[in-house]
PDB file of C-alpha atoms and ligand atoms in Angstrom:
ATOM      1  CA  UNK A   1     280.033  -9.891  72.523  1.00  0.00           C
ATOM      2  CA  UNK A   2     281.350 -12.856  74.319  1.00  0.00           C
ATOM      3  CA  UNK A   3     278.775 -14.765  76.351  1.00  0.00           C
ATOM      4  CA  UNK A   4     280.528 -15.437  79.773  1.00  0.00           C
ATOM      5  CA  UNK A   5     277.404 -16.335  81.465  1.00  0.00           C
ATOM      6  CA  UNK A   6     276.599 -19.665  82.499  1.00  0.00           C
ATOM      7  CA  UNK A   7     273.035 -20.894  82.362  1.00  0.00           C
ATOM      8  CA  UNK A   8     271.617 -23.002  84.803  1.00  0.00           C
ATOM      9  CA  UNK A   9     270.080 -22.846  88.350  1.00  0.00           C
ATOM     10  CA  UNK A  10     272.351 -21.906  91.349  1.00  0.00           C
ATOM     11  CA  UNK A  11     271.380 -22.000  94.943  1.00  0.00           C
ATOM     12  CA  UNK A  12     271.681 -18.921  96.471  1.00  0.00           C
ATOM     13  CA  UNK A  13     274.038 -18.508  98.983  1.00  0.00           C
ATOM     14  CA  UNK A  14     273.155 -15.378 100.205  1.00  0.00           C
ATOM     15  CA  UNK A  15     272.167 -14.594 103.893  1.00  0.00           C
ATOM     16  CA  UNK A  16     268.404 -14.196 103.859  1.00  0.00           C
ATOM     17  CA  UNK A  17     266.489 -11.001 104.272  1.00  0.00           C
ATOM     18  CA  UNK A  18     269.563  -8.653 105.342  1.00  0.00           C
ATOM     19  CA  UNK A  19     268.387  -5.191 105.581  1.00  0.00           C
ATOM     20  CA  UNK A  20     270.191  -1.976 104.727  1.00  0.00           C
ATOM     21  CA  UNK A  21     272.465  -0.447 101.975  1.00  0.00           C
ATOM     22  CA  UNK A  22     272.520   0.369  98.449  1.00  0.00           C
ATOM     23  CA  UNK A  23     273.608   1.658  95.092  1.00  0.00           C
ATOM     24  CA  UNK A  24     275.140   0.398  91.928  1.00  0.00           C
ATOM     25  CA  UNK A  25     278.736   0.264  91.115  1.00  0.00           C
ATOM     26  CA  UNK A  26     281.541  -0.949  89.345  1.00  0.00           C
ATOM     27  CA  UNK A  27     279.534  -3.470  87.081  1.00  0.00           C
ATOM     28  CA  UNK A  28     280.448  -2.556  83.553  1.00  0.00           C
ATOM     29  CA  UNK A  29     277.514  -2.129  81.286  1.00  0.00           C
ATOM     30  CA  UNK A  30     276.753  -1.016  77.875  1.00  0.00           C
ATOM     31  CA  UNK A  31     275.286   2.287  79.137  1.00  0.00           C
ATOM     32  CA  UNK A  32     278.106   3.290  80.837  1.00  0.00           C
ATOM     33  CA  UNK A  33     280.645   3.226  77.813  1.00  0.00           C
ATOM     34  CA  UNK A  34     280.416   6.507  77.079  1.00  0.00           C
ATOM     35  CA  UNK A  35     280.625   7.875  80.885  1.00  0.00           C
ATOM     36  CA  UNK A  36     276.720   8.882  80.511  1.00  0.00           C
ATOM     37  CA  UNK A  37     274.133   7.287  82.422  1.00  0.00           C
ATOM     38  CA  UNK A  38     271.518   8.460  79.790  1.00  0.00           C
ATOM     39  CA  UNK A  39     268.326   7.299  80.979  1.00  0.00           C
ATOM     40  CA  UNK A  40     267.397   6.821  84.873  1.00  0.00           C
ATOM     41  CA  UNK A  41     266.234   3.446  85.804  1.00  0.00           C
ATOM     42  CA  UNK A  42     263.188   2.392  87.865  1.00  0.00           C
ATOM     43  CA  UNK A  43     260.441   4.415  85.727  1.00  0.00           C
ATOM     44  CA  UNK A  44     259.525   1.016  83.949  1.00  0.00           C
ATOM     45  CA  UNK A  45     258.488  -2.359  84.646  1.00  0.00           C
ATOM     46  CA  UNK A  46     259.876  -3.307  81.504  1.00  0.00           C
ATOM     47  CA  UNK A  47     263.678  -2.569  80.228  1.00  0.00           C
ATOM     48  CA  UNK A  48     266.518  -3.833  78.322  1.00  0.00           C
ATOM     49  CA  UNK A  49     264.415  -7.080  77.349  1.00  0.00           C
ATOM     50  CA  UNK A  50     263.527  -7.988  80.821  1.00  0.00           C
ATOM     51  CA  UNK A  51     260.074  -7.546  82.795  1.00  0.00           C
ATOM     52  CA  UNK A  52     259.448  -7.583  86.252  1.00  0.00           C
ATOM     53  CA  UNK A  53     256.385  -9.798  87.496  1.00  0.00           C
ATOM     54  CA  UNK A  54     255.585  -9.469  90.997  1.00  0.00           C
ATOM     55  CA  UNK A  55     253.411 -12.183  92.617  1.00  0.00           C
ATOM     56  CA  UNK A  56     251.219  -9.478  94.497  1.00  0.00           C
ATOM     57  CA  UNK A  57     251.140  -5.799  94.578  1.00  0.00           C
ATOM     58  CA  UNK A  58     248.298  -5.108  97.392  1.00  0.00           C
ATOM     59  CA  UNK A  59     249.514  -5.625 100.828  1.00  0.00           C
ATOM     60  CA  UNK A  60     248.058  -4.886 104.420  1.00  0.00           C
ATOM     61  CA  UNK A  61     250.730  -2.482 106.158  1.00  0.00           C
ATOM     62  CA  UNK A  62     249.832  -4.115 109.279  1.00  0.00           C
ATOM     63  CA  UNK A  63     250.975  -7.643 108.633  1.00  0.00           C
ATOM     64  CA  UNK A  64     254.199  -9.276 106.817  1.00  0.00           C
ATOM     65  CA  UNK A  65     253.793 -11.647 104.074  1.00  0.00           C
ATOM     66  CA  UNK A  66     256.534 -13.885 102.017  1.00  0.00           C
ATOM     67  CA  UNK A  67     256.600 -11.842  98.699  1.00  0.00           C
ATOM     68  CA  UNK A  68     257.676 -12.941  95.194  1.00  0.00           C
ATOM     69  CA  UNK A  69     258.508 -11.946  91.920  1.00  0.00           C
ATOM     70  CA  UNK A  70     259.866 -12.882  88.845  1.00  0.00           C
ATOM     71  CA  UNK A  71     261.795 -11.284  85.822  1.00  0.00           C
ATOM     72  CA  UNK A  72     260.846 -12.432  82.408  1.00  0.00           C
ATOM     73  CA  UNK A  73     262.314 -11.957  78.936  1.00  0.00           C
ATOM     74  CA  UNK A  74     260.599 -10.668  76.057  1.00  0.00           C
ATOM     75  CA  UNK A  75     259.414 -14.223  75.259  1.00  0.00           C
ATOM     76  CA  UNK A  76     257.998 -14.276  78.814  1.00  0.00           C
ATOM     77  CA  UNK A  77     260.524 -16.807  79.765  1.00  0.00           C
ATOM     78  CA  UNK A  78     261.617 -16.643  83.645  1.00  0.00           C
ATOM     79  CA  UNK A  79     265.205 -15.661  83.522  1.00  0.00           C
ATOM     80  CA  UNK A  80     267.112 -17.721  86.090  1.00  0.00           C
ATOM     81  CA  UNK A  81     270.708 -16.572  85.293  1.00  0.00           C
ATOM     82  CA  UNK A  82     271.795 -13.140  87.090  1.00  0.00           C
ATOM     83  CA  UNK A  83     275.250 -11.923  87.647  1.00  0.00           C
ATOM     84  CA  UNK A  84     276.419 -10.498  90.910  1.00  0.00           C
ATOM     85  CA  UNK A  85     276.802  -6.742  91.785  1.00  0.00           C
ATOM     86  CA  UNK A  86     277.951  -5.749  95.249  1.00  0.00           C
ATOM     87  CA  UNK A  87     277.969  -9.443  96.109  1.00  0.00           C
ATOM     88  CA  UNK A  88     273.992  -9.997  95.498  1.00  0.00           C
ATOM     89  CA  UNK A  89     272.510 -10.990  92.483  1.00  0.00           C
ATOM     90  CA  UNK A  90     269.523  -8.659  93.057  1.00  0.00           C
ATOM     91  CA  UNK A  91     269.119  -5.542  95.177  1.00  0.00           C
ATOM     92  CA  UNK A  92     265.673  -4.592  95.772  1.00  0.00           C
ATOM     93  CA  UNK A  93     264.877  -1.219  97.281  1.00  0.00           C
ATOM     94  CA  UNK A  94     261.573   0.049  98.271  1.00  0.00           C
ATOM     95  CA  UNK A  95     260.314   3.503  99.039  1.00  0.00           C
ATOM     96  CA  UNK A  96     256.953   5.253  99.493  1.00  0.00           C
ATOM     97  CA  UNK A  97     256.291   7.650  96.604  1.00  0.00           C
ATOM     98  CA  UNK A  98     256.397  10.525  99.252  1.00  0.00           C
ATOM     99  CA  UNK A  99     260.202   9.541  99.756  1.00  0.00           C
ATOM    100  CA  UNK A 100     260.027   7.997 102.851  1.00  0.00           C
ATOM    101  CA  UNK A 101     259.779   4.606 104.427  1.00  0.00           C
ATOM    102  CA  UNK A 102     262.921   3.286 102.204  1.00  0.00           C
ATOM    103  CA  UNK A 103     264.012  -0.304 102.479  1.00  0.00           C
ATOM    104  CA  UNK A 104     267.233  -2.063 101.057  1.00  0.00           C
ATOM    105  CA  UNK A 105     266.620  -5.777 100.803  1.00  0.00           C
ATOM    106  CA  UNK A 106     268.310  -8.774  99.111  1.00  0.00           C
ATOM    107  CA  UNK A 107     265.482 -11.386  97.970  1.00  0.00           C
ATOM    108  CA  UNK A 108     266.696 -14.938  97.543  1.00  0.00           C
ATOM    109  CA  UNK A 109     266.718 -16.450  94.149  1.00  0.00           C
ATOM    110  CA  UNK A 110     264.761 -19.880  94.290  1.00  0.00           C
ATOM    111  CA  UNK A 111     266.330 -22.392  91.361  1.00  0.00           C
ATOM    112  CA  UNK A 112     262.936 -22.070  89.504  1.00  0.00           C
ATOM    113  CA  UNK A 113     263.566 -18.235  88.875  1.00  0.00           C
ATOM    114  CA  UNK A 114     261.363 -16.984  91.653  1.00  0.00           C
ATOM    115  CA  UNK A 115     262.810 -14.356  93.663  1.00  0.00           C
ATOM    116  CA  UNK A 116     261.646 -14.494  97.441  1.00  0.00           C
ATOM    117  CA  UNK A 117     261.584 -11.836 100.056  1.00  0.00           C
ATOM    118  CA  UNK A 118     260.442 -13.678 103.507  1.00  0.00           C
ATOM    119  CA  UNK A 119     258.735 -11.165 105.858  1.00  0.00           C
ATOM    120  CA  UNK A 120     257.962  -8.538 103.420  1.00  0.00           C
ATOM    121  CA  UNK A 121     256.134  -5.655 104.955  1.00  0.00           C
ATOM    122  CA  UNK A 122     255.225  -1.940 104.019  1.00  0.00           C
ATOM    123  CA  UNK A 123     255.163  -0.237 107.213  1.00  0.00           C
ATOM    124  CA  UNK A 124     252.411   2.339 106.653  1.00  0.00           C
ATOM    125  CA  UNK A 125     249.598   2.959 104.055  1.00  0.00           C
ATOM    126  CA  UNK A 126     250.280   4.362 100.725  1.00  0.00           C
ATOM    127  CA  UNK A 127     251.649   3.972  97.468  1.00  0.00           C
ATOM    128  CA  UNK A 128     255.474   2.425  97.134  1.00  0.00           C
ATOM    129  CA  UNK A 129     257.968   2.056  94.368  1.00  0.00           C
ATOM    130  CA  UNK A 130     259.770  -1.093  94.319  1.00  0.00           C
ATOM    131  CA  UNK A 131     263.007  -1.058  92.565  1.00  0.00           C
ATOM    132  CA  UNK A 132     264.733  -4.433  91.254  1.00  0.00           C
ATOM    133  CA  UNK A 133     268.298  -3.868  90.229  1.00  0.00           C
ATOM    134  CA  UNK A 134     269.930  -6.828  88.572  1.00  0.00           C
ATOM    135  CA  UNK A 135     272.637  -7.374  85.656  1.00  0.00           C
ATOM    136  CA  UNK A 136     272.098  -9.880  83.209  1.00  0.00           C
ATOM    137  CA  UNK A 137     274.229 -10.459  80.288  1.00  0.00           C
ATOM    138  CA  UNK A 138     276.647  -8.013  81.545  1.00  0.00           C
ATOM    139  CA  UNK A 139     274.238  -5.307  81.544  1.00  0.00           C
ATOM    140  CA  UNK A 140     272.712  -3.382  84.630  1.00  0.00           C
ATOM    141  CA  UNK A 141     269.151  -2.863  84.671  1.00  0.00           C
ATOM    142  CA  UNK A 142     266.662  -1.052  87.238  1.00  0.00           C
ATOM    143  CA  UNK A 143     262.907  -2.423  86.853  1.00  0.00           C
ATOM    144  CA  UNK A 144     260.259  -0.719  88.956  1.00  0.00           C
ATOM    145  CA  UNK A 145     256.886  -1.424  90.069  1.00  0.00           C
ATOM    146  CA  UNK A 146     253.895   0.310  92.268  1.00  0.00           C
ATOM    147  CA  UNK A 147     252.989  -1.540  95.341  1.00  0.00           C
ATOM    148  CA  UNK A 148     250.146  -0.415  97.590  1.00  0.00           C
ATOM    149  CA  UNK A 149     249.324  -0.897 101.163  1.00  0.00           C
ATOM    150  CA  UNK A 150     246.043  -0.306 102.934  1.00  0.00           C
ATOM    151  CA  UNK A 151     245.410  -0.014 106.773  1.00  0.00           C
ATOM    152  CA  UNK A 152     245.932   2.797 109.216  1.00  0.00           C
ATOM    153  CA  UNK A 153     248.701   4.780 110.148  1.00  0.00           C
ATOM    154  CA  UNK A 154     250.823   7.845 109.105  1.00  0.00           C
ATOM    155  CA  UNK A 155     249.640   9.133 105.572  1.00  0.00           C
ATOM    156  CA  UNK A 156     252.156  10.758 103.137  1.00  0.00           C
ATOM    157  CA  UNK A 157     253.827  13.353 104.703  1.00  0.00           C
ATOM    158  CA  UNK A 158     253.867  16.919 103.460  1.00  0.00           C
ATOM    159  CA  UNK A 159     257.687  17.397 103.794  1.00  0.00           C
ATOM    160  CA  UNK A 160     259.333  17.854 100.689  1.00  0.00           C
ATOM    161  CA  UNK A 161     262.920  17.610  99.716  1.00  0.00           C
ATOM    162  CA  UNK A 162     264.504  20.995 100.171  1.00  0.00           C
ATOM    163  CA  UNK A 163     268.107  21.218 101.207  1.00  0.00           C
ATOM    164  CA  UNK A 164     269.042  19.184 104.157  1.00  0.00           C
ATOM    165  CA  UNK A 165     272.729  18.042 104.279  1.00  0.00           C
ATOM    166  CA  UNK A 166     272.783  16.821 107.702  1.00  0.00           C
ATOM    167  CA  UNK A 167     271.162  13.774 109.065  1.00  0.00           C
ATOM    168  CA  UNK A 168     271.496  11.785 112.431  1.00  0.00           C
ATOM    169  CA  UNK A 169     271.307   8.013 113.125  1.00  0.00           C
ATOM    170  CA  UNK A 170     271.638   7.354 116.884  1.00  0.00           C
ATOM    171  CA  UNK A 171     274.583   8.493 118.029  1.00  0.00           C
ATOM    172  CA  UNK A 172     276.290   9.054 114.665  1.00  0.00           C
ATOM    173  CA  UNK A 173     275.644  12.506 112.449  1.00  0.00           C
ATOM    174  CA  UNK A 174     276.457  12.288 108.787  1.00  0.00           C
ATOM    175  CA  UNK A 175     277.179  15.422 106.655  1.00  0.00           C
ATOM    176  CA  UNK A 176     277.094  15.823 103.034  1.00  0.00           C
ATOM    177  CA  UNK A 177     280.056  17.784 101.989  1.00  0.00           C
ATOM    178  CA  UNK A 178     278.907  19.237  98.245  1.00  0.00           C
ATOM    179  CA  UNK A 179     278.580  22.628  97.271  1.00  0.00           C
ATOM    180  CA  UNK A 180     276.244  23.752  94.659  1.00  0.00           C
ATOM    181  CA  UNK A 181     275.047  20.582  92.473  1.00  0.00           C
ATOM    182  CA  UNK A 182     274.529  21.200  88.883  1.00  0.00           C
ATOM    183  CA  UNK A 183     272.569  18.966  86.443  1.00  0.00           C
ATOM    184  CA  UNK A 184     274.205  16.933  83.725  1.00  0.00           C
ATOM    185  CA  UNK A 185     277.705  17.247  85.123  1.00  0.00           C
ATOM    186  CA  UNK A 186     279.921  14.707  86.672  1.00  0.00           C
ATOM    187  CA  UNK A 187     279.322  15.544  90.574  1.00  0.00           C
ATOM    188  CA  UNK A 188     281.111  13.786  93.522  1.00  0.00           C
ATOM    189  CA  UNK A 189     279.109  13.464  96.529  1.00  0.00           C
ATOM    190  CA  UNK A 190     281.139  13.163  99.805  1.00  0.00           C
ATOM    191  CA  UNK A 191     279.615  12.327 103.055  1.00  0.00           C
ATOM    192  CA  UNK A 192     281.276  12.380 106.360  1.00  0.00           C
ATOM    193  CA  UNK A 193     280.367  10.490 109.395  1.00  0.00           C
ATOM    194  CA  UNK A 194     280.943  11.596 112.776  1.00  0.00           C
ATOM    195  CA  UNK A 195     280.201  10.683 116.349  1.00  0.00           C
ATOM    196  CA  UNK A 196     280.663  13.656 118.661  1.00  0.00           C
ATOM    197  CA  UNK A 197     282.999  16.269 116.856  1.00  0.00           C
ATOM    198  CA  UNK A 198     284.967  13.815 115.416  1.00  0.00           C
ATOM    199  CA  UNK A 199     284.984  11.852 112.107  1.00  0.00           C
ATOM    200  CA  UNK A 200     284.452   8.032 112.544  1.00  0.00           C
ATOM    201  CA  UNK A 201     287.935   6.451 112.232  1.00  0.00           C
ATOM    202  CA  UNK A 202     286.470   2.852 111.540  1.00  0.00           C
ATOM    203  CA  UNK A 203     283.775   2.916 108.591  1.00  0.00           C
ATOM    204  CA  UNK A 204     283.256  -1.022 107.625  1.00  0.00           C
ATOM    205  CA  UNK A 205     282.610  -2.041 104.571  1.00  0.00           C
ATOM    206  CA  UNK A 206     279.094  -3.133 103.227  1.00  0.00           C
ATOM    207  CA  UNK A 207     278.641  -5.054 100.207  1.00  0.00           C
ATOM    208  CA  UNK A 208     281.894  -4.608  99.105  1.00  0.00           C
ATOM    209  CA  UNK A 209     281.975  -0.561  99.368  1.00  0.00           C
ATOM    210  CA  UNK A 210     282.342   1.852 102.373  1.00  0.00           C
ATOM    211  CA  UNK A 211     278.859   3.195 101.776  1.00  0.00           C
ATOM    212  CA  UNK A 212     275.979   2.631  99.287  1.00  0.00           C
ATOM    213  CA  UNK A 213     273.652   5.338  98.034  1.00  0.00           C
ATOM    214  CA  UNK A 214     270.216   5.694  96.345  1.00  0.00           C
ATOM    215  CA  UNK A 215     269.126   8.868  94.776  1.00  0.00           C
ATOM    216  CA  UNK A 216     265.711   9.477  93.574  1.00  0.00           C
ATOM    217  CA  UNK A 217     264.127  12.328  91.911  1.00  0.00           C
ATOM    218  CA  UNK A 218     261.285  13.905  93.550  1.00  0.00           C
ATOM    219  CA  UNK A 219     258.220  13.805  91.077  1.00  0.00           C
ATOM    220  CA  UNK A 220     258.591  10.567  89.567  1.00  0.00           C
ATOM    221  CA  UNK A 221     261.074   8.611  91.600  1.00  0.00           C
ATOM    222  CA  UNK A 222     263.681   8.271  88.838  1.00  0.00           C
ATOM    223  CA  UNK A 223     266.582   5.896  90.242  1.00  0.00           C
ATOM    224  CA  UNK A 224     270.065   7.340  89.507  1.00  0.00           C
ATOM    225  CA  UNK A 225     273.034   4.885  89.393  1.00  0.00           C
ATOM    226  CA  UNK A 226     275.640   6.139  91.750  1.00  0.00           C
ATOM    227  CA  UNK A 227     279.045   4.700  91.740  1.00  0.00           C
ATOM    228  CA  UNK A 228     281.233   4.619  94.922  1.00  0.00           C
ATOM    229  CA  UNK A 229     284.727   5.961  94.611  1.00  0.00           C
ATOM    230  CA  UNK A 230     287.732   5.178  96.555  1.00  0.00           C
ATOM    231  CA  UNK A 231     288.121   6.788 100.176  1.00  0.00           C
ATOM    232  CA  UNK A 232     290.320   6.059 103.218  1.00  0.00           C
ATOM    233  CA  UNK A 233     288.280   3.854 105.695  1.00  0.00           C
ATOM    234  CA  UNK A 234     289.731   5.868 108.676  1.00  0.00           C
ATOM    235  CA  UNK A 235     288.794   9.352 107.155  1.00  0.00           C
ATOM    236  CA  UNK A 236     285.110   8.757 108.112  1.00  0.00           C
ATOM    237  CA  UNK A 237     284.302   9.648 104.464  1.00  0.00           C
ATOM    238  CA  UNK A 238     282.437   8.086 101.860  1.00  0.00           C
ATOM    239  CA  UNK A 239     282.250   9.540  98.236  1.00  0.00           C
ATOM    240  CA  UNK A 240     280.431   8.661  95.038  1.00  0.00           C
ATOM    241  CA  UNK A 241     280.229   9.946  91.602  1.00  0.00           C
ATOM    242  CA  UNK A 242     276.825  11.002  90.454  1.00  0.00           C
ATOM    243  CA  UNK A 243     275.125  12.795  87.568  1.00  0.00           C
ATOM    244  CA  UNK A 244     271.894  14.235  88.071  1.00  0.00           C
ATOM    245  CA  UNK A 245     269.970  14.188  84.626  1.00  0.00           C
ATOM    246  CA  UNK A 246     267.906  17.344  85.171  1.00  0.00           C
ATOM    247  CA  UNK A 247     267.390  20.104  87.769  1.00  0.00           C
ATOM    248  CA  UNK A 248     265.109  19.655  90.509  1.00  0.00           C
ATOM    249  CA  UNK A 249     264.837  17.967  93.884  1.00  0.00           C
ATOM    250  CA  UNK A 250     266.263  14.440  94.796  1.00  0.00           C
ATOM    251  CA  UNK A 251     266.484  12.638  98.126  1.00  0.00           C
ATOM    252  CA  UNK A 252     269.594  10.553  98.602  1.00  0.00           C
ATOM    253  CA  UNK A 253     269.402   7.525 101.000  1.00  0.00           C
ATOM    254  CA  UNK A 254     272.771   6.634 102.152  1.00  0.00           C
ATOM    255  CA  UNK A 255     273.713   3.513 104.117  1.00  0.00           C
ATOM    256  CA  UNK A 256     277.220   3.082 106.068  1.00  0.00           C
ATOM    257  CA  UNK A 257     278.528   0.893 108.654  1.00  0.00           C
ATOM    258  CA  UNK A 258     280.362   3.149 111.316  1.00  0.00           C
ATOM    259  CA  UNK A 259     282.086   0.804 113.748  1.00  0.00           C
ATOM    260  CA  UNK A 260     280.142  -1.981 112.492  1.00  0.00           C
ATOM    261  CA  UNK A 261     276.570  -0.269 113.054  1.00  0.00           C
ATOM    262  CA  UNK A 262     274.681  -0.258 109.665  1.00  0.00           C
ATOM    263  CA  UNK A 263     272.971   3.097 109.401  1.00  0.00           C
ATOM    264  CA  UNK A 264     270.689   4.486 106.961  1.00  0.00           C
ATOM    265  CA  UNK A 265     270.190   8.502 106.486  1.00  0.00           C
ATOM    266  CA  UNK A 266     268.470  10.796 104.076  1.00  0.00           C
ATOM    267  CA  UNK A 267     269.500  13.934 102.664  1.00  0.00           C
ATOM    268  CA  UNK A 268     267.784  16.481 100.304  1.00  0.00           C
ATOM    269  CA  UNK A 269     269.659  18.191  97.385  1.00  0.00           C
ATOM    270  CA  UNK A 270     268.607  20.785  94.932  1.00  0.00           C
ATOM    271  CA  UNK A 271     269.972  20.476  91.505  1.00  0.00           C
ATOM    272  CA  UNK A 272     270.193  23.808  89.709  1.00  0.00           C
ATOM    273  CA  UNK A 273     270.240  23.963  85.478  1.00  0.00           C
TER     274      UNK A 273
HETATM  275 CU1   CU B   1     271.550  -4.383  97.972  1.00  0.00          CU
END
């Protein structure tokens, strides 16, 4: 395999700390060669020769902090060379284990290989899963780590994913236009963003796509790779190609930018066998 990567330190030119979005997309990876997404990501702290090492895993939900982590290789050496996907060299998704409190952040890579998240906060007590998405040597990897927040505030909810196909965010309503979803089959997930009765005519791109989607399985928070598909920006629709590995319930977090306003909406789907 050609090693077309360059080794060395780069200043990260990302803007800092923007919140919002996500999915994984068109990056060529070995795992996708057959069109299969064989193993869900995010279930392990180490995969594909990479290991996630957070500086801290205990937080106070009533304050924010500057959090850092590193990614090391099999020898324990700090990895500094990351390729961009969706215009970023890493994507950090943090969700409480009851599938609430979704965040999507873009850590900043320091020259020595430390990823930094300024003003990091876990907004309510509980156990969270942090997912770090990176591409190293052409291979896409999602690593996961549990984080803990103490304090007083809303406890995990007893709401479970069931089947909610509509969500609202401010003046926008988003609907998941999908019939029954079957496991192990390629499934197109199309969302329509409306304001009032009409589809929004102006969906803006966010990180190189009209929308970003994170899909998490209830029970273990397996993190599914979902790929954007082309849609017309003036159709008010965004579509993704997904494959759910097992039957069960999943929560989808969609981020879109109708008329330039970044919104996050959550949906629940039941996947049949
Ligand atoms: Cu991202």
